[in-house]
PDB file of C-alpha atoms in Angstrom:
ATOM      1  CA  ALA O   1     -11.972  -0.005  20.526  1.00  0.00           C
ATOM      2  CA  MET O   2      -9.726  -1.343  17.776  1.00  0.00           C
ATOM      3  CA  LEU O   3     -11.625  -2.873  14.883  1.00  0.00           C
ATOM      4  CA  ALA O   4     -10.726  -6.419  13.910  1.00  0.00           C
ATOM      5  CA  ALA O   5      -8.218  -6.357  11.077  1.00  0.00           C
ATOM      6  CA  MET O   6     -10.011  -8.308   8.371  1.00  0.00           C
ATOM      7  CA  SER O   7      -8.229  -8.969   5.096  1.00  0.00           C
ATOM      8  CA  GLY O   8     -10.062  -7.940   1.946  1.00  0.00           C
ATOM      9  CA  PRO O   9     -10.077  -5.637  -1.071  1.00  0.00           C
ATOM     10  CA  LEU O  10      -9.050  -2.012  -0.548  1.00  0.00           C
ATOM     11  CA  LYS O  11      -9.706   0.971  -2.772  1.00  0.00           C
ATOM     12  CA  THR O  12      -7.170   3.745  -2.199  1.00  0.00           C
ATOM     13  CA  ARG O  13      -6.270   7.079  -3.774  1.00  0.00           C
ATOM     14  CA  LEU O  14      -2.749   8.496  -3.807  1.00  0.00           C
ATOM     15  CA  VAL O  15      -2.723  11.858  -2.004  1.00  0.00           C
ATOM     16  CA  ARG O  16       0.970  12.712  -2.171  1.00  0.00           C
ATOM     17  CA  ARG O  17       4.411  11.272  -2.738  1.00  0.00           C
ATOM     18  CA  ALA O  18       7.735  12.524  -1.444  1.00  0.00           C
ATOM     19  CA  THR O  19      11.307  11.370  -1.960  1.00  0.00           C
ATOM     20  CA  ILE O  20      12.769  10.899   1.521  1.00  0.00           C
ATOM     21  CA  ALA O  21      16.181   9.432   0.594  1.00  0.00           C
ATOM     22  CA  ASP O  22      18.023   8.385  -2.557  1.00  0.00           C
ATOM     23  CA  GLY O  23      15.564   6.159  -4.409  1.00  0.00           C
ATOM     24  CA  VAL O  24      13.224   5.906  -1.408  1.00  0.00           C
ATOM     25  CA  VAL O  25       9.733   7.353  -1.839  1.00  0.00           C
ATOM     26  CA  ASP O  26       7.004   7.865   0.754  1.00  0.00           C
ATOM     27  CA  PHE O  27       3.526   7.258  -0.722  1.00  0.00           C
ATOM     28  CA  PHE O  28       0.555   8.585   1.273  1.00  0.00           C
ATOM     29  CA  PHE O  29      -2.885   7.190   0.358  1.00  0.00           C
ATOM     30  CA  ASP O  30      -6.450   7.919   1.407  1.00  0.00           C
ATOM     31  CA  VAL O  31      -8.454   4.750   1.993  1.00  0.00           C
ATOM     32  CA  VAL O  32     -11.626   5.180  -0.082  1.00  0.00           C
ATOM     33  CA  GLU O  33     -13.219   1.896   1.013  1.00  0.00           C
ATOM     34  CA  PRO O  34     -13.667   0.176   3.305  1.00  0.00           C
ATOM     35  CA  ARG O  35     -13.652   2.930   5.913  1.00  0.00           C
ATOM     36  CA  PRO O  36     -12.598   2.644   8.568  1.00  0.00           C
ATOM     37  CA  PHE O  37      -9.729   0.359   7.548  1.00  0.00           C
ATOM     38  CA  ALA O  38      -8.086  -1.318  10.546  1.00  0.00           C
ATOM     39  CA  TRP O  39      -4.692  -2.974  10.818  1.00  0.00           C
ATOM     40  CA  LYS O  40      -1.932  -3.735  13.325  1.00  0.00           C
ATOM     41  CA  GLY O  41       1.734  -2.765  13.158  1.00  0.00           C
ATOM     42  CA  GLY O  42       3.660  -5.362  11.189  1.00  0.00           C
ATOM     43  CA  GLN O  43       0.903  -6.099   8.676  1.00  0.00           C
ATOM     44  CA  PHE O  44       1.189  -5.555   4.927  1.00  0.00           C
ATOM     45  CA  VAL O  45      -0.843  -5.007   1.755  1.00  0.00           C
ATOM     46  CA  THR O  46      -0.532  -6.571  -1.694  1.00  0.00           C
ATOM     47  CA  LEU O  47      -1.159  -4.974  -5.047  1.00  0.00           C
ATOM     48  CA  SER O  48      -0.842  -5.737  -8.733  1.00  0.00           C
ATOM     49  CA  VAL O  49       1.992  -3.775 -10.356  1.00  0.00           C
ATOM     50  CA  GLY O  50       1.588  -5.078 -13.890  1.00  0.00           C
ATOM     51  CA  THR O  51       1.111  -8.199 -15.974  1.00  0.00           C
ATOM     52  CA  ASP O  52       3.552 -10.894 -17.080  1.00  0.00           C
ATOM     53  CA  GLU O  53       4.016 -12.179 -20.631  1.00  0.00           C
ATOM     54  CA  LYS O  54       1.120 -14.632 -20.118  1.00  0.00           C
ATOM     55  CA  GLY O  55      -1.239 -11.882 -18.950  1.00  0.00           C
ATOM     56  CA  GLY O  56      -1.077 -12.900 -15.275  1.00  0.00           C
ATOM     57  CA  GLN O  57      -0.927 -10.304 -12.523  1.00  0.00           C
ATOM     58  CA  ILE O  58       2.463  -9.443 -11.064  1.00  0.00           C
ATOM     59  CA  ARG O  59       1.856  -8.881  -7.351  1.00  0.00           C
ATOM     60  CA  ARG O  60       4.064  -7.252  -4.730  1.00  0.00           C
ATOM     61  CA  TRP O  61       3.814  -7.020  -0.942  1.00  0.00           C
ATOM     62  CA  TYR O  62       4.460  -3.841   1.041  1.00  0.00           C
ATOM     63  CA  SER O  63       4.610  -3.266   4.771  1.00  0.00           C
ATOM     64  CA  ILE O  64       2.185  -0.643   6.027  1.00  0.00           C
ATOM     65  CA  ALA O  65       4.404   2.218   7.220  1.00  0.00           C
ATOM     66  CA  THR O  66       1.700   4.161   9.050  1.00  0.00           C
ATOM     67  CA  ALA O  67       2.267   4.035  12.807  1.00  0.00           C
ATOM     68  CA  HIS O  68      -1.300   2.917  13.513  1.00  0.00           C
ATOM     69  CA  GLY O  69      -4.589   2.689  11.713  1.00  0.00           C
ATOM     70  CA  ASP O  70      -6.664   5.842  11.880  1.00  0.00           C
ATOM     71  CA  GLY O  71      -9.032   4.074   9.500  1.00  0.00           C
ATOM     72  CA  GLU O  72      -8.637   6.626   6.715  1.00  0.00           C
ATOM     73  CA  HIS O  73      -4.980   6.745   5.625  1.00  0.00           C
ATOM     74  CA  LEU O  74      -2.284   4.347   4.515  1.00  0.00           C
ATOM     75  CA  ARG O  75       1.409   4.999   4.006  1.00  0.00           C
ATOM     76  CA  LEU O  76       3.929   2.903   2.060  1.00  0.00           C
ATOM     77  CA  VAL O  77       7.660   3.644   1.966  1.00  0.00           C
ATOM     78  CA  ILE O  78       9.145   2.075  -1.159  1.00  0.00           C
ATOM     79  CA  LYS O  79      12.711   1.713  -2.423  1.00  0.00           C
ATOM     80  CA  LEU O  80      12.601   2.223  -6.192  1.00  0.00           C
ATOM     81  CA  ILE O  81      14.927  -0.082  -8.160  1.00  0.00           C
ATOM     82  CA  PRO O  82      15.750   1.207 -11.681  1.00  0.00           C
ATOM     83  CA  GLY O  83      14.109  -1.076 -14.250  1.00  0.00           C
ATOM     84  CA  GLY O  84      12.116  -3.001 -11.655  1.00  0.00           C
ATOM     85  CA  VAL O  85       8.521  -3.834 -12.597  1.00  0.00           C
ATOM     86  CA  ALA O  86       7.063  -2.549  -9.323  1.00  0.00           C
ATOM     87  CA  SER O  87       9.399   0.457  -9.263  1.00  0.00           C
ATOM     88  CA  THR O  88       8.310   1.425 -12.791  1.00  0.00           C
ATOM     89  CA  TYR O  89       4.661   1.159 -11.658  1.00  0.00           C
ATOM     90  CA  PHE O  90       5.210   3.311  -8.554  1.00  0.00           C
ATOM     91  CA  ALA O  91       7.394   5.836 -10.412  1.00  0.00           C
ATOM     92  CA  GLY O  92       4.425   6.508 -12.699  1.00  0.00           C
ATOM     93  CA  LEU O  93       1.863   7.015  -9.919  1.00  0.00           C
ATOM     94  CA  GLU O  94       0.663  10.590  -9.614  1.00  0.00           C
ATOM     95  CA  PRO O  95      -1.551  12.121  -6.893  1.00  0.00           C
ATOM     96  CA  GLY O  96      -5.199  11.333  -7.587  1.00  0.00           C
ATOM     97  CA  ALA O  97      -4.447   7.855  -8.947  1.00  0.00           C
ATOM     98  CA  GLU O  98      -6.741   5.121  -7.640  1.00  0.00           C
ATOM     99  CA  VAL O  99      -4.858   2.036  -6.490  1.00  0.00           C
ATOM    100  CA  ALA O 100      -6.521  -1.286  -5.680  1.00  0.00           C
ATOM    101  CA  MET O 101      -4.885  -3.314  -2.898  1.00  0.00           C
ATOM    102  CA  THR O 102      -5.749  -6.227  -0.642  1.00  0.00           C
ATOM    103  CA  GLY O 103      -5.051  -6.438   3.055  1.00  0.00           C
ATOM    104  CA  PRO O 104      -4.212  -6.254   5.767  1.00  0.00           C
ATOM    105  CA  HIS O 105      -2.203  -9.489   5.703  1.00  0.00           C
ATOM    106  CA  GLY O 106       0.144 -11.005   8.249  1.00  0.00           C
ATOM    107  CA  PHE O 107       0.047 -12.362  11.771  1.00  0.00           C
ATOM    108  CA  PHE O 108       3.475 -11.196  12.992  1.00  0.00           C
ATOM    109  CA  THR O 109       2.142  -8.059  14.641  1.00  0.00           C
ATOM    110  CA  LEU O 110       2.771  -5.706  17.543  1.00  0.00           C
ATOM    111  CA  ASP O 111       0.349  -5.802  20.467  1.00  0.00           C
TER     112      ASP O 111
END
């Protein structure tokens, strides 16, 4: 039975990263909590990638690239833009890094 996809805080840890095309990187995370983490195809997560000049969080949205929720893993495929705030954040992420996210979000999903 598929768990209801409830939006909320997520604690993840980067397991590995791999460049899959020019400037495109595949990020593979373990979901630390909550486990299991359920979502539907088409949903996305948000995360803070830095702060603005006023100290506010700069947030970005990323589609979940994992085919389906196994409850333990999360994959994001991200196009890195030179000089971009989010790209600079992701370029600096190394395996073992803990990344806080929220999600899943979105109602335009696959049945």
